[in-house]
Amino acid sequence: MTKVILDNIRFGLTIERLCHEVRESYRNLDDVCFIGVQERGVILAERIVPKIKKLFPKEKITFGKLDISFYRDDFRRRDTPIKVSSTDINFLIEDKNVILIDDVLFTGRTVHAAIAALMDFGRPSKLELMTLVDRRFNRHFPIKSDYSGVVVDALQEEYVKVEWEHLDGIDQVLLFPSKEEKKK
């Protein structure tokens, strides 16, 4: 049985709250940049960044996109070819506070790969993680989210899916009993 973790209204409120948490953490964004992890982290970042701009109306917002395809530890083990996206970071991250954005934090492997990829661009002063969903259990790496929209305690076999209005017709977060159940 599918469970709705965030409905459309709570989804929007959660994104707003994430933006306000950044506002509470930073007085200005002079040394802050936002980087979305391709693909679905970029979708979240593209929702976050315009709202951050409204909270910091006089600030220039620095935003980039990071592809981690060849940094993943499973890219050689897949049955199907890996889908490569573009990286668009046309600014320096050296000595900046980087807020890395992804939709779901589960095992930590994606974030681990993102950190490895990011280090090729320089050494940030600080690296923070923002996620819409934090699946607190089953971490493979000691990684935690600094800004979490919702924390979900789910079993290993359960599957969390973030649906986006422009892709799926509605903004919501769902919990399926298994990945196979999601396909039905």
JSON list of C-alpha atoms in Angstrom, two decimals:
[
{"chain": "A", "resi": 1, "resn": "MET", "atom": "CA", "xyz": [0.00, 0.00, 0.00]},
{"chain": "A", "resi": 2, "resn": "THR", "atom": "CA", "xyz": [1.38, 3.38, -1.03]},
{"chain": "A", "resi": 3, "resn": "LYS", "atom": "CA", "xyz": [1.68, 6.07, 1.64]},
{"chain": "A", "resi": 4, "resn": "VAL", "atom": "CA", "xyz": [1.75, 9.81, 0.95]},
{"chain": "A", "resi": 5, "resn": "ILE", "atom": "CA", "xyz": [4.63, 11.33, 2.93]},
{"chain": "A", "resi": 6, "resn": "LEU", "atom": "CA", "xyz": [4.17, 14.89, 1.62]},
{"chain": "A", "resi": 7, "resn": "ASP", "atom": "CA", "xyz": [1.05, 15.93, -0.23]},
{"chain": "A", "resi": 8, "resn": "ASN", "atom": "CA", "xyz": [1.05, 18.85, -2.67]},
{"chain": "A", "resi": 9, "resn": "ILE", "atom": "CA", "xyz": [0.44, 21.50, 0.02]},
{"chain": "A", "resi": 10, "resn": "ARG", "atom": "CA", "xyz": [2.97, 20.15, 2.54]},
{"chain": "A", "resi": 11, "resn": "PHE", "atom": "CA", "xyz": [5.46, 19.71, -0.31]},
{"chain": "A", "resi": 12, "resn": "GLY", "atom": "CA", "xyz": [5.34, 23.44, -1.09]},
{"chain": "A", "resi": 13, "resn": "LEU", "atom": "CA", "xyz": [5.51, 24.40, 2.58]},
{"chain": "A", "resi": 14, "resn": "THR", "atom": "CA", "xyz": [8.51, 22.12, 3.07]},
{"chain": "A", "resi": 15, "resn": "ILE", "atom": "CA", "xyz": [10.41, 23.80, 0.24]},
{"chain": "A", "resi": 16, "resn": "GLU", "atom": "CA", "xyz": [9.59, 27.21, 1.74]},
{"chain": "A", "resi": 17, "resn": "ARG", "atom": "CA", "xyz": [10.86, 26.06, 5.13]},
{"chain": "A", "resi": 18, "resn": "LEU", "atom": "CA", "xyz": [14.13, 24.82, 3.62]},
{"chain": "A", "resi": 19, "resn": "CYS", "atom": "CA", "xyz": [14.67, 28.28, 2.12]},
{"chain": "A", "resi": 20, "resn": "HIS", "atom": "CA", "xyz": [13.98, 29.98, 5.44]},
{"chain": "A", "resi": 21, "resn": "GLU", "atom": "CA", "xyz": [16.49, 27.68, 7.15]},
{"chain": "A", "resi": 22, "resn": "VAL", "atom": "CA", "xyz": [19.14, 28.97, 4.75]},
{"chain": "A", "resi": 23, "resn": "ARG", "atom": "CA", "xyz": [18.03, 32.52, 5.53]},
{"chain": "A", "resi": 24, "resn": "GLU", "atom": "CA", "xyz": [18.46, 31.81, 9.24]},
{"chain": "A", "resi": 25, "resn": "SER", "atom": "CA", "xyz": [21.97, 30.42, 8.64]},
{"chain": "A", "resi": 26, "resn": "TYR", "atom": "CA", "xyz": [23.35, 33.21, 6.46]},
{"chain": "A", "resi": 27, "resn": "ARG", "atom": "CA", "xyz": [23.19, 37.00, 6.75]},
{"chain": "A", "resi": 28, "resn": "ASN", "atom": "CA", "xyz": [24.28, 37.36, 3.11]},
{"chain": "A", "resi": 29, "resn": "LEU", "atom": "CA", "xyz": [25.20, 35.10, 0.23]},
{"chain": "A", "resi": 30, "resn": "ASP", "atom": "CA", "xyz": [28.52, 36.68, -0.77]},
{"chain": "A", "resi": 31, "resn": "ASP", "atom": "CA", "xyz": [30.42, 33.44, -0.21]},
{"chain": "A", "resi": 32, "resn": "VAL", "atom": "CA", "xyz": [27.57, 30.96, -0.73]},
{"chain": "A", "resi": 33, "resn": "CYS", "atom": "CA", "xyz": [26.81, 28.92, -3.83]},
{"chain": "A", "resi": 34, "resn": "PHE", "atom": "CA", "xyz": [24.07, 26.39, -4.51]},
{"chain": "A", "resi": 35, "resn": "ILE", "atom": "CA", "xyz": [24.84, 23.26, -6.54]},
{"chain": "A", "resi": 36, "resn": "GLY", "atom": "CA", "xyz": [22.17, 20.76, -7.58]},
{"chain": "A", "resi": 37, "resn": "VAL", "atom": "CA", "xyz": [23.11, 17.12, -8.16]},
{"chain": "A", "resi": 38, "resn": "GLN", "atom": "CA", "xyz": [21.92, 15.96, -11.60]},
{"chain": "A", "resi": 39, "resn": "GLU", "atom": "CA", "xyz": [19.15, 15.09, -12.22]},
{"chain": "A", "resi": 40, "resn": "ARG", "atom": "CA", "xyz": [16.56, 15.31, -9.50]},
{"chain": "A", "resi": 41, "resn": "GLY", "atom": "CA", "xyz": [18.68, 17.42, -7.17]},
{"chain": "A", "resi": 42, "resn": "VAL", "atom": "CA", "xyz": [18.76, 20.02, -9.92]},
{"chain": "A", "resi": 43, "resn": "ILE", "atom": "CA", "xyz": [14.96, 19.96, -10.06]},
{"chain": "A", "resi": 44, "resn": "LEU", "atom": "CA", "xyz": [14.83, 20.68, -6.32]},
{"chain": "A", "resi": 45, "resn": "ALA", "atom": "CA", "xyz": [17.53, 23.35, -6.64]},
{"chain": "A", "resi": 46, "resn": "GLU", "atom": "CA", "xyz": [15.56, 25.06, -9.41]},
{"chain": "A", "resi": 47, "resn": "ARG", "atom": "CA", "xyz": [12.65, 25.31, -6.96]},
{"chain": "A", "resi": 48, "resn": "ILE", "atom": "CA", "xyz": [14.85, 26.47, -4.08]},
{"chain": "A", "resi": 49, "resn": "VAL", "atom": "CA", "xyz": [16.98, 29.12, -5.81]},
{"chain": "A", "resi": 50, "resn": "PRO", "atom": "CA", "xyz": [14.16, 31.49, -6.92]},
{"chain": "A", "resi": 51, "resn": "LYS", "atom": "CA", "xyz": [12.70, 31.39, -3.40]},
{"chain": "A", "resi": 52, "resn": "ILE", "atom": "CA", "xyz": [16.12, 32.10, -1.91]},
{"chain": "A", "resi": 53, "resn": "LYS", "atom": "CA", "xyz": [16.36, 35.08, -4.29]},
{"chain": "A", "resi": 54, "resn": "LYS", "atom": "CA", "xyz": [13.13, 36.47, -2.80]},
{"chain": "A", "resi": 55, "resn": "LEU", "atom": "CA", "xyz": [14.57, 36.13, 0.71]},
{"chain": "A", "resi": 56, "resn": "PHE", "atom": "CA", "xyz": [17.83, 37.82, -0.36]},
{"chain": "A", "resi": 57, "resn": "PRO", "atom": "CA", "xyz": [16.51, 40.32, -2.95]},
{"chain": "A", "resi": 58, "resn": "LYS", "atom": "CA", "xyz": [19.70, 42.37, -3.26]},
{"chain": "A", "resi": 59, "resn": "GLU", "atom": "CA", "xyz": [22.05, 39.39, -3.49]},
{"chain": "A", "resi": 60, "resn": "LYS", "atom": "CA", "xyz": [23.45, 37.64, -6.54]},
{"chain": "A", "resi": 61, "resn": "ILE", "atom": "CA", "xyz": [22.63, 33.95, -6.27]},
{"chain": "A", "resi": 62, "resn": "THR", "atom": "CA", "xyz": [25.34, 31.58, -7.51]},
{"chain": "A", "resi": 63, "resn": "PHE", "atom": "CA", "xyz": [23.86, 28.33, -8.82]},
{"chain": "A", "resi": 64, "resn": "GLY", "atom": "CA", "xyz": [25.37, 25.36, -10.63]},
{"chain": "A", "resi": 65, "resn": "LYS", "atom": "CA", "xyz": [24.59, 21.82, -11.72]},
{"chain": "A", "resi": 66, "resn": "LEU", "atom": "CA", "xyz": [26.81, 18.82, -11.01]},
{"chain": "A", "resi": 67, "resn": "ASP", "atom": "CA", "xyz": [26.83, 15.52, -12.90]},
{"chain": "A", "resi": 68, "resn": "ILE", "atom": "CA", "xyz": [28.26, 12.65, -10.85]},
{"chain": "A", "resi": 69, "resn": "SER", "atom": "CA", "xyz": [27.87, 9.82, -13.38]},
{"chain": "A", "resi": 70, "resn": "PHE", "atom": "CA", "xyz": [31.52, 8.78, -13.53]},
{"chain": "A", "resi": 71, "resn": "TYR", "atom": "CA", "xyz": [32.09, 9.29, -9.82]},
{"chain": "A", "resi": 72, "resn": "ARG", "atom": "CA", "xyz": [29.46, 6.76, -8.78]},
{"chain": "A", "resi": 73, "resn": "ASP", "atom": "CA", "xyz": [30.80, 3.51, -7.36]},
{"chain": "A", "resi": 74, "resn": "ASP", "atom": "CA", "xyz": [28.29, 1.48, -9.39]},
{"chain": "A", "resi": 75, "resn": "PHE", "atom": "CA", "xyz": [28.70, 2.96, -12.87]},
{"chain": "A", "resi": 76, "resn": "ARG", "atom": "CA", "xyz": [30.72, -0.05, -14.09]},
{"chain": "A", "resi": 77, "resn": "ARG", "atom": "CA", "xyz": [28.31, -2.56, -12.55]},
{"chain": "A", "resi": 78, "resn": "ARG", "atom": "CA", "xyz": [25.14, -1.53, -14.35]},
{"chain": "A", "resi": 79, "resn": "ASP", "atom": "CA", "xyz": [23.30, -3.63, -16.92]},
{"chain": "A", "resi": 80, "resn": "THR", "atom": "CA", "xyz": [22.25, -0.55, -18.87]},
{"chain": "A", "resi": 81, "resn": "PRO", "atom": "CA", "xyz": [24.43, 2.36, -19.97]},
{"chain": "A", "resi": 82, "resn": "ILE", "atom": "CA", "xyz": [24.62, 5.20, -17.50]},
{"chain": "A", "resi": 83, "resn": "LYS", "atom": "CA", "xyz": [22.76, 8.38, -18.41]},
{"chain": "A", "resi": 84, "resn": "VAL", "atom": "CA", "xyz": [25.21, 11.27, -18.41]},
{"chain": "A", "resi": 85, "resn": "SER", "atom": "CA", "xyz": [24.00, 14.82, -17.77]},
{"chain": "A", "resi": 86, "resn": "SER", "atom": "CA", "xyz": [25.89, 18.07, -18.04]},
{"chain": "A", "resi": 87, "resn": "THR", "atom": "CA", "xyz": [27.85, 19.83, -15.34]},
{"chain": "A", "resi": 88, "resn": "ASP", "atom": "CA", "xyz": [27.40, 23.59, -15.30]},
{"chain": "A", "resi": 89, "resn": "ILE", "atom": "CA", "xyz": [29.61, 25.24, -12.70]},
{"chain": "A", "resi": 90, "resn": "ASN", "atom": "CA", "xyz": [30.95, 28.45, -14.22]},
{"chain": "A", "resi": 91, "resn": "PHE", "atom": "CA", "xyz": [32.19, 29.95, -10.97]},
{"chain": "A", "resi": 92, "resn": "LEU", "atom": "CA", "xyz": [34.88, 29.21, -8.42]},
{"chain": "A", "resi": 93, "resn": "ILE", "atom": "CA", "xyz": [33.98, 27.19, -5.35]},
{"chain": "A", "resi": 94, "resn": "GLU", "atom": "CA", "xyz": [37.37, 27.73, -3.73]},
{"chain": "A", "resi": 95, "resn": "ASP", "atom": "CA", "xyz": [36.84, 29.08, -0.19]},
{"chain": "A", "resi": 96, "resn": "LYS", "atom": "CA", "xyz": [33.06, 29.30, -0.73]},
{"chain": "A", "resi": 97, "resn": "ASN", "atom": "CA", "xyz": [30.25, 27.85, 1.36]},
{"chain": "A", "resi": 98, "resn": "VAL", "atom": "CA", "xyz": [28.68, 25.28, -0.96]},
{"chain": "A", "resi": 99, "resn": "ILE", "atom": "CA", "xyz": [25.15, 24.04, -0.37]},
{"chain": "A", "resi": 100, "resn": "LEU", "atom": "CA", "xyz": [24.82, 20.76, -2.26]},
{"chain": "A", "resi": 101, "resn": "ILE", "atom": "CA", "xyz": [21.20, 19.96, -3.12]},
{"chain": "A", "resi": 102, "resn": "ASP", "atom": "CA", "xyz": [19.65, 16.53, -3.79]},
{"chain": "A", "resi": 103, "resn": "ASP", "atom": "CA", "xyz": [16.12, 15.18, -3.55]},
{"chain": "A", "resi": 104, "resn": "VAL", "atom": "CA", "xyz": [16.59, 12.07, -1.37]},
{"chain": "A", "resi": 105, "resn": "LEU", "atom": "CA", "xyz": [19.39, 11.08, 1.01]},
{"chain": "A", "resi": 106, "resn": "PHE", "atom": "CA", "xyz": [19.38, 7.30, 1.52]},
{"chain": "A", "resi": 107, "resn": "THR", "atom": "CA", "xyz": [22.66, 5.35, 1.57]},
{"chain": "A", "resi": 108, "resn": "GLY", "atom": "CA", "xyz": [24.85, 8.41, 1.10]},
{"chain": "A", "resi": 109, "resn": "ARG", "atom": "CA", "xyz": [26.49, 6.99, -2.03]},
{"chain": "A", "resi": 110, "resn": "THR", "atom": "CA", "xyz": [25.18, 9.74, -4.31]},
{"chain": "A", "resi": 111, "resn": "VAL", "atom": "CA", "xyz": [26.38, 12.45, -1.94]},
{"chain": "A", "resi": 112, "resn": "HIS", "atom": "CA", "xyz": [29.75, 10.71, -1.58]},
{"chain": "A", "resi": 113, "resn": "ALA", "atom": "CA", "xyz": [30.11, 10.73, -5.38]},
{"chain": "A", "resi": 114, "resn": "ALA", "atom": "CA", "xyz": [29.00, 14.37, -5.52]},
{"chain": "A", "resi": 115, "resn": "ILE", "atom": "CA", "xyz": [31.63, 15.37, -2.97]},
{"chain": "A", "resi": 116, "resn": "ALA", "atom": "CA", "xyz": [34.31, 13.56, -5.00]},
{"chain": "A", "resi": 117, "resn": "ALA", "atom": "CA", "xyz": [33.17, 15.30, -8.20]},
{"chain": "A", "resi": 118, "resn": "LEU", "atom": "CA", "xyz": [32.96, 18.67, -6.48]},
{"chain": "A", "resi": 119, "resn": "MET", "atom": "CA", "xyz": [36.54, 18.48, -5.22]},
{"chain": "A", "resi": 120, "resn": "ASP", "atom": "CA", "xyz": [37.71, 18.58, -8.86]},
{"chain": "A", "resi": 121, "resn": "PHE", "atom": "CA", "xyz": [36.41, 22.17, -8.90]},
{"chain": "A", "resi": 122, "resn": "GLY", "atom": "CA", "xyz": [38.31, 23.32, -5.82]},
{"chain": "A", "resi": 123, "resn": "ARG", "atom": "CA", "xyz": [38.24, 23.25, -2.07]},
{"chain": "A", "resi": 124, "resn": "PRO", "atom": "CA", "xyz": [35.17, 24.85, -0.52]},
{"chain": "A", "resi": 125, "resn": "SER", "atom": "CA", "xyz": [35.42, 26.57, 2.84]},
{"chain": "A", "resi": 126, "resn": "LYS", "atom": "CA", "xyz": [32.32, 24.69, 3.96]},
{"chain": "A", "resi": 127, "resn": "LEU", "atom": "CA", "xyz": [30.12, 22.05, 2.36]},
{"chain": "A", "resi": 128, "resn": "GLU", "atom": "CA", "xyz": [26.50, 21.60, 3.47]},
{"chain": "A", "resi": 129, "resn": "LEU", "atom": "CA", "xyz": [23.82, 19.25, 2.23]},
{"chain": "A", "resi": 130, "resn": "MET", "atom": "CA", "xyz": [20.17, 20.09, 1.57]},
{"chain": "A", "resi": 131, "resn": "THR", "atom": "CA", "xyz": [17.69, 17.30, 0.85]},
{"chain": "A", "resi": 132, "resn": "LEU", "atom": "CA", "xyz": [13.93, 17.20, 0.50]},
{"chain": "A", "resi": 133, "resn": "VAL", "atom": "CA", "xyz": [13.82, 13.68, 2.01]},
{"chain": "A", "resi": 134, "resn": "ASP", "atom": "CA", "xyz": [16.23, 12.14, 4.50]},
{"chain": "A", "resi": 135, "resn": "ARG", "atom": "CA", "xyz": [15.82, 8.36, 4.78]},
{"chain": "A", "resi": 136, "resn": "ARG", "atom": "CA", "xyz": [17.68, 8.28, 8.07]},
{"chain": "A", "resi": 137, "resn": "PHE", "atom": "CA", "xyz": [18.37, 4.52, 8.18]},
{"chain": "A", "resi": 138, "resn": "ASN", "atom": "CA", "xyz": [20.60, 2.33, 5.98]},
{"chain": "A", "resi": 139, "resn": "ARG", "atom": "CA", "xyz": [23.48, 4.77, 5.47]},
{"chain": "A", "resi": 140, "resn": "HIS", "atom": "CA", "xyz": [26.55, 3.26, 3.82]},
{"chain": "A", "resi": 141, "resn": "PHE", "atom": "CA", "xyz": [28.59, 6.42, 4.44]},
{"chain": "A", "resi": 142, "resn": "PRO", "atom": "CA", "xyz": [28.64, 8.73, 7.48]},
{"chain": "A", "resi": 143, "resn": "ILE", "atom": "CA", "xyz": [26.74, 11.51, 5.73]},
{"chain": "A", "resi": 144, "resn": "LYS", "atom": "CA", "xyz": [23.93, 13.64, 7.11]},
{"chain": "A", "resi": 145, "resn": "SER", "atom": "CA", "xyz": [21.78, 16.42, 5.74]},
{"chain": "A", "resi": 146, "resn": "ASP", "atom": "CA", "xyz": [22.21, 19.93, 7.15]},
{"chain": "A", "resi": 147, "resn": "TYR", "atom": "CA", "xyz": [18.85, 21.04, 5.76]},
{"chain": "A", "resi": 148, "resn": "SER", "atom": "CA", "xyz": [16.20, 18.28, 5.62]},
{"chain": "A", "resi": 149, "resn": "GLY", "atom": "CA", "xyz": [12.67, 18.77, 4.38]},
{"chain": "A", "resi": 150, "resn": "VAL", "atom": "CA", "xyz": [11.27, 15.61, 5.93]},
{"chain": "A", "resi": 151, "resn": "VAL", "atom": "CA", "xyz": [12.87, 12.67, 7.72]},
{"chain": "A", "resi": 152, "resn": "VAL", "atom": "CA", "xyz": [11.43, 9.29, 6.75]},
{"chain": "A", "resi": 153, "resn": "ASP", "atom": "CA", "xyz": [12.05, 6.12, 8.73]},
{"chain": "A", "resi": 154, "resn": "ALA", "atom": "CA", "xyz": [11.61, 3.42, 6.11]},
{"chain": "A", "resi": 155, "resn": "LEU", "atom": "CA", "xyz": [12.68, -0.18, 5.80]},
{"chain": "A", "resi": 156, "resn": "GLN", "atom": "CA", "xyz": [15.51, -1.10, 3.42]},
{"chain": "A", "resi": 157, "resn": "GLU", "atom": "CA", "xyz": [13.15, -2.58, 0.82]},
{"chain": "A", "resi": 158, "resn": "GLU", "atom": "CA", "xyz": [10.71, 0.34, 0.88]},
{"chain": "A", "resi": 159, "resn": "TYR", "atom": "CA", "xyz": [11.02, 2.94, -1.87]},
{"chain": "A", "resi": 160, "resn": "VAL", "atom": "CA", "xyz": [10.65, 6.71, -1.57]},
{"chain": "A", "resi": 161, "resn": "LYS", "atom": "CA", "xyz": [9.65, 8.57, -4.73]},
{"chain": "A", "resi": 162, "resn": "VAL", "atom": "CA", "xyz": [9.61, 12.32, -5.15]},
{"chain": "A", "resi": 163, "resn": "GLU", "atom": "CA", "xyz": [7.10, 13.33, -7.82]},
{"chain": "A", "resi": 164, "resn": "TRP", "atom": "CA", "xyz": [7.36, 16.72, -9.52]},
{"chain": "A", "resi": 165, "resn": "GLU", "atom": "CA", "xyz": [4.43, 18.58, -11.02]},
{"chain": "A", "resi": 166, "resn": "HIS", "atom": "CA", "xyz": [6.12, 19.23, -14.38]},
{"chain": "A", "resi": 167, "resn": "LEU", "atom": "CA", "xyz": [7.14, 15.54, -14.71]},
{"chain": "A", "resi": 168, "resn": "ASP", "atom": "CA", "xyz": [4.47, 13.59, -12.83]},
{"chain": "A", "resi": 169, "resn": "GLY", "atom": "CA", "xyz": [1.49, 15.95, -12.72]},
{"chain": "A", "resi": 170, "resn": "ILE", "atom": "CA", "xyz": [1.72, 16.71, -8.98]},
{"chain": "A", "resi": 171, "resn": "ASP", "atom": "CA", "xyz": [4.28, 17.64, -6.35]},
{"chain": "A", "resi": 172, "resn": "GLN", "atom": "CA", "xyz": [4.32, 14.91, -3.69]},
{"chain": "A", "resi": 173, "resn": "VAL", "atom": "CA", "xyz": [6.51, 12.40, -1.90]},
{"chain": "A", "resi": 174, "resn": "LEU", "atom": "CA", "xyz": [5.33, 8.78, -1.81]},
{"chain": "A", "resi": 175, "resn": "LEU", "atom": "CA", "xyz": [6.47, 5.70, 0.09]},
{"chain": "A", "resi": 176, "resn": "PHE", "atom": "CA", "xyz": [6.03, 2.37, -1.69]},
{"chain": "A", "resi": 177, "resn": "PRO", "atom": "CA", "xyz": [6.37, -1.06, -0.03]},
{"chain": "A", "resi": 178, "resn": "SER", "atom": "CA", "xyz": [9.06, -1.89, -2.63]},
{"chain": "A", "resi": 179, "resn": "LYS", "atom": "CA", "xyz": [10.58, -0.57, -5.83]},
{"chain": "A", "resi": 180, "resn": "GLU", "atom": "CA", "xyz": [8.55, -3.18, -7.74]},
{"chain": "A", "resi": 181, "resn": "GLU", "atom": "CA", "xyz": [5.29, -1.85, -6.23]},
{"chain": "A", "resi": 182, "resn": "LYS", "atom": "CA", "xyz": [6.17, 1.60, -7.60]},
{"chain": "A", "resi": 183, "resn": "LYS", "atom": "CA", "xyz": [6.11, 0.22, -11.14]},
{"chain": "A", "resi": 184, "resn": "LYS", "atom": "CA", "xyz": [2.51, -1.04, -10.85]}
]
